[in-house]
């Protein structure tokens, strides 16, 4: 049954993933958009902590963690994101529903292989500035998706190593419309088709501190890589009728050079202590060389990039993993906190992102499969210096299905 469900859902979600608008943030105007969180609901609910080993949940952040998986595992998740956008004088509401990831891990005795699909970045904004006689509107859509394949190997009872290859692809379209008279406007549309490879390396470690207490650590490194951008530009004159109908004149395609955009290197280290199947508490730090990043077409005078840092604190608690009498004693309760300097600097202000998170892992009776629910409440940006503050909520639901595949039958 799980196999038929997996194949059907794979086709459906793969189709839908290419058309979604994954953000409503005006900050997605810069670079290649909002960089999406690379991890599962379980990680996000613990403040994006990814260092705790797990035998029934996929870890999308550290490929070395895959060899902890004991059964064939399929995971998928989506998020509903209502957001309040405000400046010192205005307030607007927006919302998005998006696919977060689709992932499979196939374990063997000492190693595991995995593959999947997830969004890397998202562009989605509509900004209007000015009055009816002198105005500019800016809009953007699209983003970069990622397919990946990974392999993990268990060296011994303490160390795992892993490596991952990603192919990044997608299309980003941004439009700038300027009102030149009451009835006439000019429109410039820039489109970039994106493609390129990137890689991720990981190592994980676990050791006993006492009979019950263990320490877990993880390190990942993402080398710098390039995205290849095939660029196109269209310029047109727009005229509006009395009924508001848009008429296009002097539609012109302009040749612009293709370009490359750096994906910065990144390193993540985390450590935690706890008792497996009972509780764990950990911390994690991620450093990214974002100062090498840039915009697709031009460098803006009031915008620059700096190296980014992310701090995560989180953990989980299971009252009684093997309880036969109380369902809620088998539930996995998760919580965490995240603080991030995104690396984007506008009007000499660093754009910060901070959030509190919590969630639940709900086991499905008679199986190792479960439903995971996560909630993130956060704030990004500021209303100072004519900027926008985003107060957002991410409400996520995911499924982790575990089954035995490719096992030889003992009896026919």
Coordinates of C-alpha atoms in Angstrom, one line a residue:
X1 CA 0.0 0.0 0.0
X2 CA 2.8 2.5 0.9
X3 CA 4.4 1.8 -2.4
X4 CA 1.3 2.7 -4.4
X5 CA 0.7 5.8 -2.3
X6 CA 4.3 6.9 -2.7
X7 CA 4.2 6.6 -6.5
X8 CA 0.9 8.5 -6.8
X9 CA 2.0 11.3 -4.5
X10 CA 5.4 11.6 -6.2
X11 CA 3.8 12.4 -9.5
X12 CA 1.3 14.8 -8.0
X13 CA 3.8 16.8 -5.9
X14 CA 6.5 16.9 -8.5
X15 CA 4.1 18.5 -10.9
X16 CA 2.8 21.1 -8.4
X17 CA 6.2 22.0 -7.1
X18 CA 7.3 23.8 -10.3
X19 CA 4.3 26.2 -10.2
X20 CA 4.2 27.3 -6.6
X21 CA 5.0 30.8 -5.2
X22 CA 6.9 30.0 -2.1
X23 CA 7.1 33.5 -0.5
X24 CA 5.3 36.8 -0.2
X25 CA 8.4 38.6 1.1
X26 CA 9.5 41.9 -0.5
X27 CA 13.1 40.8 0.5
X28 CA 12.8 38.1 -2.2
X29 CA 13.5 40.9 -4.6
X30 CA 17.2 40.6 -3.9
X31 CA 19.6 37.9 -5.0
X32 CA 17.7 34.8 -6.2
X33 CA 14.9 35.2 -3.7
X34 CA 14.3 34.0 -0.2
X35 CA 16.6 31.0 0.6
X36 CA 14.2 28.3 1.9
X37 CA 15.0 26.2 5.0
X38 CA 16.8 23.0 4.0
X39 CA 15.3 20.5 6.5
X40 CA 12.3 18.6 7.7
X41 CA 9.4 19.7 9.9
X42 CA 11.0 17.7 12.7
X43 CA 14.2 19.8 12.4
X44 CA 12.3 23.1 12.0
X45 CA 10.2 22.4 15.1
X46 CA 13.5 22.2 17.1
X47 CA 14.7 25.6 16.0
X48 CA 16.2 24.0 12.8
X49 CA 18.5 21.8 14.9
X50 CA 19.7 18.8 12.8
X51 CA 22.3 17.1 15.0
X52 CA 20.1 14.5 16.7
X53 CA 20.3 11.0 15.1
X54 CA 17.0 9.4 14.2
X55 CA 16.2 5.9 12.8
X56 CA 12.7 6.7 11.4
X57 CA 13.0 10.3 10.2
X58 CA 15.0 11.6 7.2
X59 CA 17.6 14.3 7.9
X60 CA 17.9 16.7 4.9
X61 CA 20.7 18.9 6.3
X62 CA 23.4 16.4 7.0
X63 CA 23.8 13.5 4.5
X64 CA 25.8 11.5 7.0
X65 CA 22.7 11.0 9.1
X66 CA 21.0 8.9 6.5
X67 CA 22.8 5.7 7.6
X68 CA 20.9 5.9 10.9
X69 CA 17.7 5.0 9.0
X70 CA 16.7 1.4 9.4
X71 CA 13.6 1.1 7.1
X72 CA 12.8 2.5 3.7
X73 CA 11.5 5.9 4.5
X74 CA 9.4 8.3 2.4
X75 CA 8.8 11.9 3.7
X76 CA 6.7 14.7 2.3
X77 CA 5.5 18.0 3.8
X78 CA 3.8 21.3 3.1
X79 CA 3.5 24.6 4.9
X80 CA 0.8 27.2 5.2
X81 CA 2.3 30.7 5.8
X82 CA 0.2 33.7 6.8
X83 CA 2.2 36.9 7.1
X84 CA 1.6 40.5 8.2
X85 CA 3.8 43.0 6.3
X86 CA 4.1 46.4 7.8
X87 CA 6.0 49.7 7.5
X88 CA 5.7 52.7 9.9
X89 CA 2.6 53.8 8.0
X90 CA 1.1 50.7 6.3
X91 CA 0.1 47.2 7.0
X92 CA -0.8 44.3 4.6
X93 CA -1.6 40.6 4.9
X94 CA -0.4 37.8 2.6
X95 CA -0.4 34.0 2.7
X96 CA 1.1 31.1 0.8
X97 CA 0.8 27.3 0.8
X98 CA 3.9 25.5 -0.5
X99 CA 5.6 22.1 -0.8
X100 CA 8.6 21.8 1.5
X101 CA 10.2 18.6 0.3
X102 CA 9.7 15.1 -1.1
X103 CA 12.4 12.7 -0.1
X104 CA 13.2 8.9 0.0
X105 CA 15.9 7.0 1.8
X106 CA 16.8 3.3 0.9
X107 CA 18.9 1.8 3.7
X108 CA 21.3 -1.2 3.5
X109 CA 23.4 -2.9 6.2
X110 CA 26.1 -0.2 6.6
X111 CA 25.1 2.5 4.1
X112 CA 22.1 4.3 2.7
X113 CA 21.1 6.1 -0.5
X114 CA 18.6 8.9 -0.8
X115 CA 17.0 11.2 -3.3
X116 CA 14.4 13.9 -3.4
X117 CA 13.0 17.2 -4.6
X118 CA 12.7 20.5 -2.7
X119 CA 12.7 24.2 -3.3
X120 CA 16.0 26.1 -2.8
X121 CA 14.8 29.7 -3.1
X122 CA 11.5 31.5 -3.8
X123 CA 10.6 34.8 -5.4
X124 CA 7.2 36.4 -4.8
X125 CA 6.4 40.0 -4.2
X126 CA 4.2 42.9 -5.4
X127 CA 5.4 46.4 -4.4
X128 CA 3.7 49.7 -5.4
X129 CA 5.4 53.1 -4.8
X130 CA 4.2 56.6 -5.7
X131 CA 1.0 58.2 -6.8
X132 CA -1.2 57.9 -9.9
X133 CA 1.0 60.3 -12.0
X134 CA 4.4 59.2 -10.9
X135 CA 4.6 55.6 -9.7
X136 CA 6.5 52.4 -10.0
X137 CA 5.4 48.9 -9.4
X138 CA 7.7 45.9 -8.9
X139 CA 6.6 42.3 -9.0
X140 CA 8.5 39.0 -9.1
X141 CA 7.7 35.3 -9.2
X142 CA 9.5 31.9 -9.6
X143 CA 12.5 30.5 -7.8
X144 CA 15.0 27.8 -7.8
X145 CA 14.2 24.1 -7.2
X146 CA 16.6 21.4 -6.3
X147 CA 16.8 17.6 -7.0
X148 CA 19.4 15.7 -5.0
X149 CA 20.9 12.3 -4.5
X150 CA 23.0 11.4 -1.5
X151 CA 24.9 8.5 0.0
X152 CA 25.8 7.8 3.6
X153 CA 28.2 5.2 5.1
X154 CA 28.5 4.0 8.7
X155 CA 32.2 3.7 9.5
X156 CA 31.7 2.2 12.9
X157 CA 29.3 2.6 15.9
X158 CA 30.4 6.2 16.4
X159 CA 31.1 7.8 13.0
X160 CA 29.0 8.2 9.8
X161 CA 30.0 10.1 6.7
X162 CA 27.9 11.3 3.8
X163 CA 28.0 13.2 0.5
X164 CA 25.3 14.8 -1.6
X165 CA 25.0 16.1 -5.2
X166 CA 22.3 18.7 -6.1
X167 CA 21.1 20.0 -9.4
X168 CA 19.5 23.4 -9.1
X169 CA 17.0 24.6 -11.7
X170 CA 14.2 27.0 -12.2
X171 CA 13.1 30.3 -13.6
X172 CA 12.8 33.8 -12.1
X173 CA 10.8 36.6 -13.6
X174 CA 10.9 40.2 -12.3
X175 CA 8.9 43.1 -13.7
X176 CA 9.3 46.9 -13.2
X177 CA 6.4 49.1 -14.5
X178 CA 6.8 52.9 -14.5
X179 CA 3.9 55.3 -15.0
X180 CA 5.1 58.0 -17.4
X181 CA 1.7 59.7 -18.0
X182 CA -1.8 59.1 -16.6
X183 CA -2.6 56.7 -19.4
X184 CA 0.8 55.4 -20.5
X185 CA 3.4 53.2 -18.7
X186 CA 6.6 51.5 -19.6
X187 CA 7.3 47.9 -18.5
X188 CA 10.6 46.0 -18.2
X189 CA 10.5 42.3 -17.7
X190 CA 13.7 40.3 -16.8
X191 CA 13.7 36.5 -17.0
X192 CA 16.5 34.2 -15.8
X193 CA 16.5 30.5 -16.5
X194 CA 18.7 28.9 -13.7
X195 CA 20.8 25.8 -13.8
X196 CA 23.9 24.4 -11.9
X197 CA 25.3 21.8 -9.6
X198 CA 26.2 22.1 -5.9
X199 CA 27.5 19.6 -3.3
X200 CA 27.2 19.0 0.4
X201 CA 29.5 16.9 2.7
X202 CA 28.8 15.7 6.2
X203 CA 30.0 13.7 9.2
X204 CA 28.2 12.7 12.4
X205 CA 29.4 11.3 15.7
X206 CA 27.8 9.8 18.7
X207 CA 29.3 8.5 21.9
X208 CA 28.1 7.3 25.4
X209 CA 28.7 9.6 28.4
X210 CA 27.0 7.3 30.9
X211 CA 24.8 4.2 30.6
X212 CA 21.8 6.3 29.6
X213 CA 23.3 9.6 28.4
X214 CA 24.9 10.2 25.0
X215 CA 26.5 13.0 23.1
X216 CA 25.7 13.7 19.4
X217 CA 27.6 15.9 17.0
X218 CA 27.4 16.8 13.4
X219 CA 29.4 18.8 10.9
X220 CA 28.5 19.7 7.3
X221 CA 30.3 21.7 4.6
X222 CA 28.9 23.1 1.4
X223 CA 31.6 24.3 -1.0
X224 CA 31.1 27.4 -3.1
X225 CA 29.5 26.7 -6.5
X226 CA 28.0 28.7 -9.4
X227 CA 24.5 29.0 -10.9
X228 CA 24.4 29.6 -14.6
X229 CA 21.8 32.2 -15.6
X230 CA 20.4 32.4 -19.2
X231 CA 18.9 35.9 -19.2
X232 CA 16.3 37.6 -21.3
X233 CA 14.7 41.1 -21.2
X234 CA 11.5 42.5 -22.7
X235 CA 10.6 46.2 -22.8
X236 CA 7.1 47.4 -23.8
X237 CA 4.9 50.5 -23.7
X238 CA 1.5 50.0 -22.0
X239 CA -1.6 52.0 -22.4
X240 CA -4.8 51.7 -20.4
X241 CA -8.3 52.2 -21.7
X242 CA -11.1 53.9 -19.8
X243 CA -12.3 50.4 -18.6
X244 CA -8.8 49.6 -17.3
X245 CA -7.9 47.2 -20.1
X246 CA -4.1 47.0 -20.7
X247 CA -2.9 47.5 -24.3
X248 CA 0.8 46.6 -25.2
X249 CA 2.7 48.7 -27.8
X250 CA 6.3 48.7 -29.0
X251 CA 7.0 45.3 -27.5
X252 CA 10.8 44.8 -27.9
X253 CA 13.1 41.9 -26.9
X254 CA 16.5 43.1 -25.8
X255 CA 19.6 41.0 -25.8
X256 CA 21.3 40.8 -22.4
X257 CA 24.4 38.7 -21.6
X258 CA 24.1 35.4 -19.7
X259 CA 25.7 35.4 -16.3
X260 CA 26.9 33.4 -13.3
X261 CA 25.9 33.8 -9.7
X262 CA 27.9 32.4 -6.8
X263 CA 26.3 30.1 -4.2
X264 CA 28.4 30.9 -1.1
X265 CA 30.2 28.2 0.9
X266 CA 28.5 27.2 4.2
X267 CA 29.6 25.3 7.3
X268 CA 27.3 24.0 10.1
X269 CA 28.3 22.5 13.4
X270 CA 26.1 21.3 16.2
X271 CA 26.1 19.2 19.3
X272 CA 23.5 17.8 21.7
X273 CA 23.2 15.6 24.7
X274 CA 20.4 13.3 25.6
X275 CA 18.9 9.8 25.9
X276 CA 17.8 8.3 22.7
X277 CA 14.0 7.6 22.4
X278 CA 13.5 9.8 25.5
X279 CA 15.0 13.4 25.3
X280 CA 17.7 15.5 23.8
X281 CA 18.8 19.1 23.9
X282 CA 21.3 20.7 21.5
X283 CA 22.8 23.9 19.9
X284 CA 23.9 24.6 16.4
X285 CA 25.6 27.3 14.5
X286 CA 25.7 27.9 10.7
X287 CA 28.1 30.3 9.0
X288 CA 27.8 31.3 5.3
X289 CA 30.1 33.4 3.2
X290 CA 27.2 35.5 1.9
X291 CA 29.4 38.5 1.2
X292 CA 30.2 37.0 -2.2
X293 CA 26.6 36.9 -3.2
X294 CA 25.0 39.4 -5.6
X295 CA 21.9 40.4 -7.6
X296 CA 21.0 38.9 -10.9
X297 CA 21.4 42.0 -13.1
X298 CA 22.7 45.0 -11.2
X299 CA 24.3 46.1 -7.9
X300 CA 22.0 48.4 -6.0
X301 CA 23.6 51.4 -4.3
X302 CA 21.7 50.9 -1.0
X303 CA 22.1 47.1 -0.9
X304 CA 25.0 44.8 -0.1
X305 CA 25.6 41.3 1.3
X306 CA 27.6 40.3 4.4
X307 CA 28.5 36.9 5.9
X308 CA 25.5 35.4 7.6
X309 CA 25.2 33.5 10.9
X310 CA 22.4 31.4 12.2
X311 CA 22.1 30.2 15.8
X312 CA 19.7 27.3 16.8
X313 CA 18.7 25.9 20.1
X314 CA 16.2 23.0 20.4
X315 CA 15.3 19.6 21.5
X316 CA 12.6 16.9 22.0
X317 CA 10.9 14.9 24.7
X318 CA 9.0 11.6 24.6
X319 CA 7.3 10.7 27.9
X320 CA 7.4 6.9 27.3
X321 CA 8.3 5.6 23.8
X322 CA 7.1 2.0 24.5
X323 CA 3.8 2.8 26.3
X324 CA 0.9 0.5 25.4
X325 CA -1.7 2.3 27.5
X326 CA -1.2 6.0 26.7
X327 CA -1.0 7.3 23.1
X328 CA 0.1 10.8 24.3
X329 CA 3.1 9.2 26.1
X330 CA 4.4 8.1 22.7
X331 CA 4.1 11.5 21.1
X332 CA 7.3 13.3 20.3
X333 CA 7.2 16.9 21.7
X334 CA 9.6 19.3 20.1
X335 CA 10.6 23.0 20.6
X336 CA 13.3 25.4 19.8
X337 CA 14.5 28.9 19.0
X338 CA 16.4 30.4 16.0
X339 CA 18.3 33.7 15.5
X340 CA 19.7 34.6 12.1
X341 CA 21.6 37.4 10.4
X342 CA 20.4 36.7 6.9
X343 CA 23.4 38.4 5.2
X344 CA 21.3 41.0 3.5
X345 CA 22.1 44.6 4.3
X346 CA 19.7 47.4 3.1
X347 CA 20.2 51.1 3.9
X348 CA 23.1 50.1 6.2
X349 CA 20.8 47.8 8.3
X350 CA 21.3 44.1 8.6
X351 CA 18.1 42.1 8.0
X352 CA 17.6 39.8 10.9
X353 CA 15.2 36.8 11.2
X354 CA 14.3 35.2 14.5
X355 CA 11.6 32.7 15.5
X356 CA 10.3 30.4 18.2
X357 CA 9.2 26.9 17.1
X358 CA 7.4 23.9 18.5
X359 CA 5.7 20.7 17.1
X360 CA 4.6 17.2 17.6
X361 CA 5.4 13.8 16.2
X362 CA 2.2 11.7 16.1
X363 CA 2.8 8.0 15.8
X364 CA 0.6 5.8 13.6
X365 CA -0.5 2.8 15.6
X366 CA 1.1 -0.5 14.6
X367 CA 3.8 1.1 12.4
X368 CA 7.0 3.1 12.6
X369 CA 5.3 5.8 10.5
X370 CA 4.1 9.1 11.8
X371 CA 2.5 12.4 11.1
X372 CA 4.6 15.5 12.1
X373 CA 3.1 18.9 12.9
X374 CA 5.3 22.0 13.3
X375 CA 4.6 25.7 14.1
X376 CA 7.0 28.6 13.6
X377 CA 6.3 32.1 14.8
X378 CA 8.8 34.6 13.6
X379 CA 9.8 38.2 12.7
X380 CA 12.0 39.3 9.8
X381 CA 13.2 42.8 9.0
X382 CA 12.4 46.1 10.6
X383 CA 10.3 49.2 10.0
X384 CA 13.3 51.4 10.5
X385 CA 15.0 53.2 7.5
X386 CA 11.8 52.8 5.3
X387 CA 12.0 49.0 5.4
X388 CA 9.4 46.3 5.9
X389 CA 8.9 44.1 8.9
X390 CA 7.4 40.7 8.4
X391 CA 5.5 38.9 11.2
X392 CA 5.0 35.4 9.9
X393 CA 3.6 32.0 11.0
X394 CA 4.6 28.7 9.4
X395 CA 2.2 25.9 10.0
X396 CA 3.6 22.7 8.6
X397 CA 2.2 19.2 8.2
X398 CA 4.4 16.3 7.1
X399 CA 4.3 12.5 6.7
X400 CA 7.1 10.1 7.4
X401 CA 6.2 6.6 6.1
X402 CA 8.5 3.6 7.0
X403 CA 8.3 0.2 5.4
X404 CA 10.5 -2.8 4.6
X405 CA 11.4 -2.9 0.9
X406 CA 13.8 -5.1 -1.1
X407 CA 13.9 -7.8 1.7
X408 CA 14.2 -11.4 0.7
X409 CA 11.3 -13.6 1.7
X410 CA 12.1 -16.5 4.1
X411 CA 8.9 -18.3 3.1
X412 CA 6.9 -18.4 -0.1

